[in-house]
mmCIF file with all atom_site columns, C-alpha atoms in Angstrom:
data_model
loop_
_atom_site.group_PDB
_atom_site.id
_atom_site.type_symbol
_atom_site.label_atom_id
_atom_site.label_alt_id
_atom_site.label_comp_id
_atom_site.label_asym_id
_atom_site.label_entity_id
_atom_site.label_seq_id
_atom_site.pdbx_PDB_ins_code
_atom_site.Cartn_x
_atom_site.Cartn_y
_atom_site.Cartn_z
_atom_site.occupancy
_atom_site.B_iso_or_equiv
_atom_site.pdbx_formal_charge
_atom_site.auth_seq_id
_atom_site.auth_comp_id
_atom_site.auth_asym_id
_atom_site.auth_atom_id
_atom_site.pdbx_PDB_model_num
ATOM 1   C CA . UNK D 1 1   ? -24.669 -52.428 -10.124 1.00 64.00 ? 1   UNK D CA 1
ATOM 2   C CA . UNK D 1 2   ? -28.509 -51.971 -10.058 1.00 89.00 ? 2   UNK D CA 1
ATOM 3   C CA . UNK D 1 3   ? -30.702 -52.647 -7.066  1.00 93.00 ? 3   UNK D CA 1
ATOM 4   C CA . UNK D 1 4   ? -34.103 -55.407 -7.257  1.00 96.00 ? 4   UNK D CA 1
ATOM 5   C CA . UNK D 1 5   ? -36.163 -55.210 -3.483  1.00 97.00 ? 5   UNK D CA 1
ATOM 6   C CA . UNK D 1 6   ? -38.334 -58.315 -3.869  1.00 97.00 ? 6   UNK D CA 1
ATOM 7   C CA . UNK D 1 7   ? -39.752 -60.024 -0.135  1.00 98.00 ? 7   UNK D CA 1
ATOM 8   C CA . UNK D 1 8   ? -37.798 -62.433 0.365   1.00 98.00 ? 8   UNK D CA 1
ATOM 9   C CA . UNK D 1 9   ? -38.906 -66.673 0.408   1.00 98.00 ? 9   UNK D CA 1
ATOM 10  C CA . UNK D 1 10  ? -37.858 -69.137 3.139   1.00 98.00 ? 10  UNK D CA 1
ATOM 11  C CA . UNK D 1 11  ? -35.493 -70.067 0.654   1.00 98.00 ? 11  UNK D CA 1
ATOM 12  C CA . UNK D 1 12  ? -33.223 -66.804 1.534   1.00 98.00 ? 12  UNK D CA 1
ATOM 13  C CA . UNK D 1 13  ? -34.023 -68.173 5.138   1.00 98.00 ? 13  UNK D CA 1
ATOM 14  C CA . UNK D 1 14  ? -30.366 -68.979 5.624   1.00 97.00 ? 14  UNK D CA 1
ATOM 15  C CA . UNK D 1 15  ? -29.219 -65.732 3.768   1.00 98.00 ? 15  UNK D CA 1
ATOM 16  C CA . UNK D 1 16  ? -31.007 -63.438 5.764   1.00 98.00 ? 16  UNK D CA 1
ATOM 17  C CA . UNK D 1 17  ? -29.839 -64.921 9.211   1.00 96.00 ? 17  UNK D CA 1
ATOM 18  C CA . UNK D 1 18  ? -26.446 -64.057 7.784   1.00 94.00 ? 18  UNK D CA 1
ATOM 19  C CA . UNK D 1 19  ? -26.788 -60.786 6.987   1.00 95.00 ? 19  UNK D CA 1
ATOM 20  C CA . UNK D 1 20  ? -28.642 -59.677 10.594  1.00 94.00 ? 20  UNK D CA 1
ATOM 21  C CA . UNK D 1 21  ? -26.065 -60.778 12.727  1.00 91.00 ? 21  UNK D CA 1
ATOM 22  C CA . UNK D 1 22  ? -22.731 -59.457 10.563  1.00 90.00 ? 22  UNK D CA 1
ATOM 23  C CA . UNK D 1 23  ? -24.795 -56.901 10.633  1.00 89.00 ? 23  UNK D CA 1
ATOM 24  C CA . UNK D 1 24  ? -25.700 -55.728 14.601  1.00 83.00 ? 24  UNK D CA 1
ATOM 25  C CA . UNK D 1 25  ? -23.699 -59.022 15.832  1.00 77.00 ? 25  UNK D CA 1
ATOM 26  C CA . UNK D 1 26  ? -20.774 -58.710 13.500  1.00 60.00 ? 26  UNK D CA 1
ATOM 27  C CA . UNK D 1 27  ? -16.643 -59.481 14.518  1.00 65.00 ? 27  UNK D CA 1
ATOM 28  C CA . UNK D 1 28  ? -14.167 -57.225 15.794  1.00 63.00 ? 28  UNK D CA 1
ATOM 29  C CA . UNK D 1 29  ? -13.386 -56.885 11.697  1.00 60.00 ? 29  UNK D CA 1
ATOM 30  C CA . UNK D 1 30  ? -16.370 -56.069 10.664  1.00 57.00 ? 30  UNK D CA 1
ATOM 31  C CA . UNK D 1 31  ? -18.805 -53.960 11.174  1.00 53.00 ? 31  UNK D CA 1
ATOM 32  C CA . UNK D 1 32  ? -20.246 -50.745 9.967   1.00 56.00 ? 32  UNK D CA 1
ATOM 33  C CA . UNK D 1 33  ? -22.038 -48.230 12.874  1.00 56.00 ? 33  UNK D CA 1
ATOM 34  C CA . UNK D 1 34  ? -25.560 -50.312 13.199  1.00 61.00 ? 34  UNK D CA 1
ATOM 35  C CA . UNK D 1 35  ? -23.540 -53.334 15.564  1.00 63.00 ? 35  UNK D CA 1
ATOM 36  C CA . UNK D 1 36  ? -24.617 -54.542 19.083  1.00 68.00 ? 36  UNK D CA 1
ATOM 37  C CA . UNK D 1 37  ? -21.654 -55.951 19.795  1.00 67.00 ? 37  UNK D CA 1
ATOM 38  C CA . UNK D 1 38  ? -20.951 -54.414 22.799  1.00 76.00 ? 38  UNK D CA 1
ATOM 39  C CA . UNK D 1 39  ? -23.844 -54.244 24.614  1.00 85.00 ? 39  UNK D CA 1
ATOM 40  C CA . UNK D 1 40  ? -25.386 -57.682 23.025  1.00 84.00 ? 40  UNK D CA 1
ATOM 41  C CA . UNK D 1 41  ? -23.677 -61.632 22.894  1.00 75.00 ? 41  UNK D CA 1
ATOM 42  C CA . UNK D 1 42  ? -24.544 -64.210 20.773  1.00 77.00 ? 42  UNK D CA 1
ATOM 43  C CA . UNK D 1 43  ? -26.782 -63.946 17.940  1.00 78.00 ? 43  UNK D CA 1
ATOM 44  C CA . UNK D 1 44  ? -29.139 -61.709 16.790  1.00 85.00 ? 44  UNK D CA 1
ATOM 45  C CA . UNK D 1 45  ? -31.190 -64.335 15.036  1.00 89.00 ? 45  UNK D CA 1
ATOM 46  C CA . UNK D 1 46  ? -31.524 -68.068 14.120  1.00 92.00 ? 46  UNK D CA 1
ATOM 47  C CA . UNK D 1 47  ? -32.094 -70.380 10.438  1.00 95.00 ? 47  UNK D CA 1
ATOM 48  C CA . UNK D 1 48  ? -35.971 -71.907 12.256  1.00 95.00 ? 48  UNK D CA 1
ATOM 49  C CA . UNK D 1 49  ? -36.641 -68.627 14.123  1.00 95.00 ? 49  UNK D CA 1
ATOM 50  C CA . UNK D 1 50  ? -36.052 -66.652 10.896  1.00 96.00 ? 50  UNK D CA 1
ATOM 51  C CA . UNK D 1 51  ? -38.301 -69.942 8.912   1.00 97.00 ? 51  UNK D CA 1
ATOM 52  C CA . UNK D 1 52  ? -41.066 -68.709 11.454  1.00 97.00 ? 52  UNK D CA 1
ATOM 53  C CA . UNK D 1 53  ? -41.690 -64.880 10.276  1.00 98.00 ? 53  UNK D CA 1
ATOM 54  C CA . UNK D 1 54  ? -43.209 -66.492 7.137   1.00 98.00 ? 54  UNK D CA 1
ATOM 55  C CA . UNK D 1 55  ? -46.626 -66.463 8.009   1.00 97.00 ? 55  UNK D CA 1
ATOM 56  C CA . UNK D 1 56  ? -49.499 -64.362 6.975   1.00 95.00 ? 56  UNK D CA 1
ATOM 57  C CA . UNK D 1 57  ? -49.583 -60.545 7.944   1.00 96.00 ? 57  UNK D CA 1
ATOM 58  C CA . UNK D 1 58  ? -45.952 -60.956 8.392   1.00 98.00 ? 58  UNK D CA 1
ATOM 59  C CA . UNK D 1 59  ? -43.051 -59.689 5.636   1.00 98.00 ? 59  UNK D CA 1
ATOM 60  C CA . UNK D 1 60  ? -39.201 -59.935 4.784   1.00 99.00 ? 60  UNK D CA 1
ATOM 61  C CA . UNK D 1 61  ? -38.053 -57.599 2.861   1.00 98.00 ? 61  UNK D CA 1
ATOM 62  C CA . UNK D 1 62  ? -34.888 -57.592 0.161   1.00 98.00 ? 62  UNK D CA 1
ATOM 63  C CA . UNK D 1 63  ? -33.038 -55.616 -0.785  1.00 97.00 ? 63  UNK D CA 1
ATOM 64  C CA . UNK D 1 64  ? -30.028 -57.525 -3.740  1.00 97.00 ? 64  UNK D CA 1
ATOM 65  C CA . UNK D 1 65  ? -27.157 -56.965 -6.221  1.00 94.00 ? 65  UNK D CA 1
ATOM 66  C CA . UNK D 1 66  ? -25.970 -59.330 -8.021  1.00 92.00 ? 66  UNK D CA 1
ATOM 67  C CA . UNK D 1 67  ? -28.892 -61.205 -6.549  1.00 92.00 ? 67  UNK D CA 1
ATOM 68  C CA . UNK D 1 68  ? -27.048 -60.713 -3.567  1.00 96.00 ? 68  UNK D CA 1
ATOM 69  C CA . UNK D 1 69  ? -28.867 -60.626 -0.532  1.00 97.00 ? 69  UNK D CA 1
ATOM 70  C CA . UNK D 1 70  ? -27.286 -56.625 1.263   1.00 96.00 ? 70  UNK D CA 1
ATOM 71  C CA . UNK D 1 71  ? -30.384 -55.349 2.839   1.00 97.00 ? 71  UNK D CA 1
ATOM 72  C CA . UNK D 1 72  ? -32.917 -56.689 4.529   1.00 98.00 ? 72  UNK D CA 1
ATOM 73  C CA . UNK D 1 73  ? -36.288 -55.579 6.974   1.00 98.00 ? 73  UNK D CA 1
ATOM 74  C CA . UNK D 1 74  ? -38.612 -57.922 9.216   1.00 98.00 ? 74  UNK D CA 1
ATOM 75  C CA . UNK D 1 75  ? -42.803 -56.392 9.192   1.00 99.00 ? 75  UNK D CA 1
ATOM 76  C CA . UNK D 1 76  ? -45.241 -58.080 11.422  1.00 98.00 ? 76  UNK D CA 1
ATOM 77  C CA . UNK D 1 77  ? -48.709 -56.451 11.118  1.00 98.00 ? 77  UNK D CA 1
ATOM 78  C CA . UNK D 1 78  ? -51.354 -56.683 14.587  1.00 96.00 ? 78  UNK D CA 1
ATOM 79  C CA . UNK D 1 79  ? -55.100 -55.901 14.582  1.00 94.00 ? 79  UNK D CA 1
ATOM 80  C CA . UNK D 1 80  ? -55.026 -52.308 15.809  1.00 95.00 ? 80  UNK D CA 1
ATOM 81  C CA . UNK D 1 81  ? -53.456 -51.075 12.342  1.00 96.00 ? 81  UNK D CA 1
ATOM 82  C CA . UNK D 1 82  ? -50.254 -50.960 13.873  1.00 98.00 ? 82  UNK D CA 1
ATOM 83  C CA . UNK D 1 83  ? -47.195 -52.313 12.280  1.00 98.00 ? 83  UNK D CA 1
ATOM 84  C CA . UNK D 1 84  ? -44.063 -53.144 13.796  1.00 98.00 ? 84  UNK D CA 1
ATOM 85  C CA . UNK D 1 85  ? -40.933 -52.739 12.076  1.00 98.00 ? 85  UNK D CA 1
ATOM 86  C CA . UNK D 1 86  ? -37.734 -55.113 13.211  1.00 96.00 ? 86  UNK D CA 1
ATOM 87  C CA . UNK D 1 87  ? -34.623 -56.532 12.021  1.00 96.00 ? 87  UNK D CA 1
ATOM 88  C CA . UNK D 1 88  ? -32.991 -53.596 9.019   1.00 96.00 ? 88  UNK D CA 1
ATOM 89  C CA . UNK D 1 89  ? -30.228 -54.734 8.721   1.00 94.00 ? 89  UNK D CA 1
ATOM 90  C CA . UNK D 1 90  ? -27.846 -53.963 5.537   1.00 93.00 ? 90  UNK D CA 1
ATOM 91  C CA . UNK D 1 91  ? -24.198 -55.744 5.303   1.00 91.00 ? 91  UNK D CA 1
ATOM 92  C CA . UNK D 1 92  ? -21.529 -53.844 7.109   1.00 87.00 ? 92  UNK D CA 1
ATOM 93  C CA . UNK D 1 93  ? -19.710 -53.057 4.682   1.00 85.00 ? 93  UNK D CA 1
ATOM 94  C CA . UNK D 1 94  ? -22.945 -51.265 2.880   1.00 82.00 ? 94  UNK D CA 1
ATOM 95  C CA . UNK D 1 95  ? -23.697 -49.469 5.345   1.00 81.00 ? 95  UNK D CA 1
ATOM 96  C CA . UNK D 1 96  ? -23.228 -45.757 5.236   1.00 81.00 ? 96  UNK D CA 1
ATOM 97  C CA . UNK D 1 97  ? -24.963 -45.252 1.725   1.00 85.00 ? 97  UNK D CA 1
ATOM 98  C CA . UNK D 1 98  ? -28.742 -44.936 2.684   1.00 88.00 ? 98  UNK D CA 1
ATOM 99  C CA . UNK D 1 99  ? -30.220 -48.634 2.917   1.00 93.00 ? 99  UNK D CA 1
ATOM 100 C CA . UNK D 1 100 ? -30.783 -48.246 5.703   1.00 92.00 ? 100 UNK D CA 1
ATOM 101 C CA . UNK D 1 101 ? -33.135 -45.475 5.510   1.00 94.00 ? 101 UNK D CA 1
ATOM 102 C CA . UNK D 1 102 ? -33.892 -46.270 1.496   1.00 94.00 ? 102 UNK D CA 1
ATOM 103 C CA . UNK D 1 103 ? -35.084 -50.436 3.372   1.00 96.00 ? 103 UNK D CA 1
ATOM 104 C CA . UNK D 1 104 ? -37.180 -48.139 6.298   1.00 96.00 ? 104 UNK D CA 1
ATOM 105 C CA . UNK D 1 105 ? -38.729 -45.951 3.819   1.00 96.00 ? 105 UNK D CA 1
ATOM 106 C CA . UNK D 1 106 ? -39.907 -49.189 1.663   1.00 96.00 ? 106 UNK D CA 1
ATOM 107 C CA . UNK D 1 107 ? -41.310 -51.129 4.895   1.00 97.00 ? 107 UNK D CA 1
ATOM 108 C CA . UNK D 1 108 ? -43.397 -48.191 6.124   1.00 97.00 ? 108 UNK D CA 1
ATOM 109 C CA . UNK D 1 109 ? -44.763 -47.898 2.310   1.00 96.00 ? 109 UNK D CA 1
ATOM 110 C CA . UNK D 1 110 ? -45.550 -51.320 1.841   1.00 97.00 ? 110 UNK D CA 1
ATOM 111 C CA . UNK D 1 111 ? -46.811 -50.950 5.239   1.00 97.00 ? 111 UNK D CA 1
ATOM 112 C CA . UNK D 1 112 ? -49.343 -48.311 4.056   1.00 96.00 ? 112 UNK D CA 1
ATOM 113 C CA . UNK D 1 113 ? -50.248 -49.839 0.923   1.00 95.00 ? 113 UNK D CA 1
ATOM 114 C CA . UNK D 1 114 ? -50.228 -53.798 1.525   1.00 96.00 ? 114 UNK D CA 1
ATOM 115 C CA . UNK D 1 115 ? -52.281 -53.785 5.174   1.00 96.00 ? 115 UNK D CA 1
ATOM 116 C CA . UNK D 1 116 ? -53.569 -50.197 5.493   1.00 96.00 ? 116 UNK D CA 1
ATOM 117 C CA . UNK D 1 117 ? -50.799 -49.487 8.682   1.00 97.00 ? 117 UNK D CA 1
ATOM 118 C CA . UNK D 1 118 ? -51.785 -46.469 10.440  1.00 96.00 ? 118 UNK D CA 1
ATOM 119 C CA . UNK D 1 119 ? -48.568 -45.940 12.483  1.00 98.00 ? 119 UNK D CA 1
ATOM 120 C CA . UNK D 1 120 ? -45.335 -47.993 12.428  1.00 98.00 ? 120 UNK D CA 1
ATOM 121 C CA . UNK D 1 121 ? -43.983 -48.655 15.396  1.00 98.00 ? 121 UNK D CA 1
ATOM 122 C CA . UNK D 1 122 ? -40.669 -50.379 16.217  1.00 97.00 ? 122 UNK D CA 1
ATOM 123 C CA . UNK D 1 123 ? -37.934 -51.140 19.031  1.00 96.00 ? 123 UNK D CA 1
ATOM 124 C CA . UNK D 1 124 ? -35.033 -49.854 19.775  1.00 94.00 ? 124 UNK D CA 1
ATOM 125 C CA . UNK D 1 125 ? -32.159 -51.009 22.346  1.00 93.00 ? 125 UNK D CA 1
ATOM 126 C CA . UNK D 1 126 ? -31.940 -47.509 24.969  1.00 93.00 ? 126 UNK D CA 1
ATOM 127 C CA . UNK D 1 127 ? -28.061 -47.834 25.535  1.00 92.00 ? 127 UNK D CA 1
ATOM 128 C CA . UNK D 1 128 ? -27.538 -46.834 21.180  1.00 91.00 ? 128 UNK D CA 1
ATOM 129 C CA . UNK D 1 129 ? -29.169 -43.434 20.502  1.00 92.00 ? 129 UNK D CA 1
ATOM 130 C CA . UNK D 1 130 ? -27.523 -42.314 17.894  1.00 91.00 ? 130 UNK D CA 1
ATOM 131 C CA . UNK D 1 131 ? -29.776 -45.296 16.348  1.00 91.00 ? 131 UNK D CA 1
ATOM 132 C CA . UNK D 1 132 ? -32.362 -43.662 18.466  1.00 95.00 ? 132 UNK D CA 1
ATOM 133 C CA . UNK D 1 133 ? -31.526 -40.011 16.930  1.00 95.00 ? 133 UNK D CA 1
ATOM 134 C CA . UNK D 1 134 ? -31.616 -41.612 13.279  1.00 93.00 ? 134 UNK D CA 1
ATOM 135 C CA . UNK D 1 135 ? -35.038 -43.142 14.056  1.00 95.00 ? 135 UNK D CA 1
ATOM 136 C CA . UNK D 1 136 ? -35.980 -39.376 15.500  1.00 96.00 ? 136 UNK D CA 1
ATOM 137 C CA . UNK D 1 137 ? -35.081 -37.877 12.043  1.00 94.00 ? 137 UNK D CA 1
ATOM 138 C CA . UNK D 1 138 ? -37.128 -39.911 10.000  1.00 95.00 ? 138 UNK D CA 1
ATOM 139 C CA . UNK D 1 139 ? -40.123 -38.960 12.461  1.00 95.00 ? 139 UNK D CA 1
ATOM 140 C CA . UNK D 1 140 ? -40.749 -41.421 14.556  1.00 97.00 ? 140 UNK D CA 1
ATOM 141 C CA . UNK D 1 141 ? -41.119 -40.240 18.905  1.00 98.00 ? 141 UNK D CA 1
ATOM 142 C CA . UNK D 1 142 ? -40.557 -42.062 21.726  1.00 98.00 ? 142 UNK D CA 1
ATOM 143 C CA . UNK D 1 143 ? -43.943 -43.699 23.401  1.00 98.00 ? 143 UNK D CA 1
ATOM 144 C CA . UNK D 1 144 ? -42.082 -43.729 27.331  1.00 96.00 ? 144 UNK D CA 1
ATOM 145 C CA . UNK D 1 145 ? -42.686 -48.039 26.877  1.00 95.00 ? 145 UNK D CA 1
ATOM 146 C CA . UNK D 1 146 ? -39.247 -48.983 28.373  1.00 95.00 ? 146 UNK D CA 1
ATOM 147 C CA . UNK D 1 147 ? -39.005 -52.446 28.858  1.00 96.00 ? 147 UNK D CA 1
ATOM 148 C CA . UNK D 1 148 ? -35.750 -55.385 29.869  1.00 92.00 ? 148 UNK D CA 1
ATOM 149 C CA . UNK D 1 149 ? -33.227 -56.391 27.310  1.00 90.00 ? 149 UNK D CA 1
ATOM 150 C CA . UNK D 1 150 ? -35.951 -59.796 25.834  1.00 89.00 ? 150 UNK D CA 1
ATOM 151 C CA . UNK D 1 151 ? -33.440 -62.164 26.933  1.00 86.00 ? 151 UNK D CA 1
ATOM 152 C CA . UNK D 1 152 ? -36.341 -64.741 26.485  1.00 85.00 ? 152 UNK D CA 1
ATOM 153 C CA . UNK D 1 153 ? -37.063 -64.326 22.560  1.00 84.00 ? 153 UNK D CA 1
ATOM 154 C CA . UNK D 1 154 ? -33.392 -65.481 21.709  1.00 82.00 ? 154 UNK D CA 1
ATOM 155 C CA . UNK D 1 155 ? -32.009 -62.125 20.435  1.00 84.00 ? 155 UNK D CA 1
ATOM 156 C CA . UNK D 1 156 ? -28.866 -62.605 22.190  1.00 82.00 ? 156 UNK D CA 1
ATOM 157 C CA . UNK D 1 157 ? -27.824 -61.792 26.161  1.00 86.00 ? 157 UNK D CA 1
ATOM 158 C CA . UNK D 1 158 ? -26.820 -58.945 27.404  1.00 85.00 ? 158 UNK D CA 1
ATOM 159 C CA . UNK D 1 159 ? -23.382 -57.802 27.941  1.00 88.00 ? 159 UNK D CA 1
ATOM 160 C CA . UNK D 1 160 ? -24.569 -55.107 30.505  1.00 91.00 ? 160 UNK D CA 1
ATOM 161 C CA . UNK D 1 161 ? -26.341 -54.539 33.430  1.00 92.00 ? 161 UNK D CA 1
ATOM 162 C CA . UNK D 1 162 ? -30.377 -53.103 33.126  1.00 93.00 ? 162 UNK D CA 1
ATOM 163 C CA . UNK D 1 163 ? -29.634 -53.205 29.518  1.00 93.00 ? 163 UNK D CA 1
ATOM 164 C CA . UNK D 1 164 ? -33.568 -51.856 28.611  1.00 94.00 ? 164 UNK D CA 1
ATOM 165 C CA . UNK D 1 165 ? -34.827 -51.063 25.461  1.00 95.00 ? 165 UNK D CA 1
ATOM 166 C CA . UNK D 1 166 ? -37.282 -48.655 23.701  1.00 97.00 ? 166 UNK D CA 1
ATOM 167 C CA . UNK D 1 167 ? -40.847 -47.985 21.652  1.00 98.00 ? 167 UNK D CA 1
ATOM 168 C CA . UNK D 1 168 ? -40.681 -46.121 19.065  1.00 98.00 ? 168 UNK D CA 1
ATOM 169 C CA . UNK D 1 169 ? -43.538 -44.961 17.013  1.00 98.00 ? 169 UNK D CA 1
ATOM 170 C CA . UNK D 1 170 ? -45.023 -42.944 13.459  1.00 98.00 ? 170 UNK D CA 1
ATOM 171 C CA . UNK D 1 171 ? -47.457 -42.143 11.936  1.00 96.00 ? 171 UNK D CA 1
ATOM 172 C CA . UNK D 1 172 ? -48.310 -43.084 8.804   1.00 94.00 ? 172 UNK D CA 1
ATOM 173 C CA . UNK D 1 173 ? -49.697 -40.103 7.959   1.00 88.00 ? 173 UNK D CA 1
ATOM 174 C CA . UNK D 1 174 ? -45.983 -39.219 7.986   1.00 76.00 ? 174 UNK D CA 1
ATOM 175 C CA . UNK D 1 175 ? -45.303 -40.985 5.462   1.00 74.00 ? 175 UNK D CA 1
ATOM 176 C CA . UNK D 1 176 ? -46.249 -39.023 2.541   1.00 60.00 ? 176 UNK D CA 1
ATOM 177 C CA . UNK D 1 177 ? -44.522 -36.046 3.565   1.00 62.00 ? 177 UNK D CA 1
ATOM 178 C CA . UNK D 1 178 ? -41.207 -38.321 4.508   1.00 60.00 ? 178 UNK D CA 1
ATOM 179 C CA . UNK D 1 179 ? -41.419 -39.546 0.562   1.00 55.00 ? 179 UNK D CA 1
ATOM 180 C CA . UNK D 1 180 ? -41.759 -35.636 -0.836  1.00 52.00 ? 180 UNK D CA 1
ATOM 181 C CA . UNK D 1 181 ? -37.558 -35.675 0.656   1.00 50.00 ? 181 UNK D CA 1
ATOM 182 C CA . UNK D 1 182 ? -36.524 -38.139 -1.385  1.00 46.00 ? 182 UNK D CA 1
#
């Protein structure tokens, strides 16, 4: 079945919230390899929080199959020509099909074309070495920046003490190299 990539609209907000929360914090019987269920409690996002992302220089891309959103990613462009990439999520039953890789590459391409981004930046929970490795295989490098999990950001509460997030970056010039690998 064909998949369609498009920009999300506020009408997609409820579906995106459900997708993100299933991907990041699934119930025990659900979930693929990318979840944080054992590290963070609570929802990854809420409806009002997601609606606030629909503003200038902020885009959510969604991948749909039969009009159902099965993957998403958020981009936020900054004044320093860096684009933050976050909220990368794939429906748990579609994980391991390469959709996360595809969405990351689509996000990078969008940021380069529409925002003239020179650098892509993302944050990852330090206690997720397999996820850090996923991004490193795609050209991201750790910056050495680490900070405490953002408890006040409305993205859940740590289940373990001292949980931190780290920053990874990738120069946009690496995008051409990565596209040639497809």
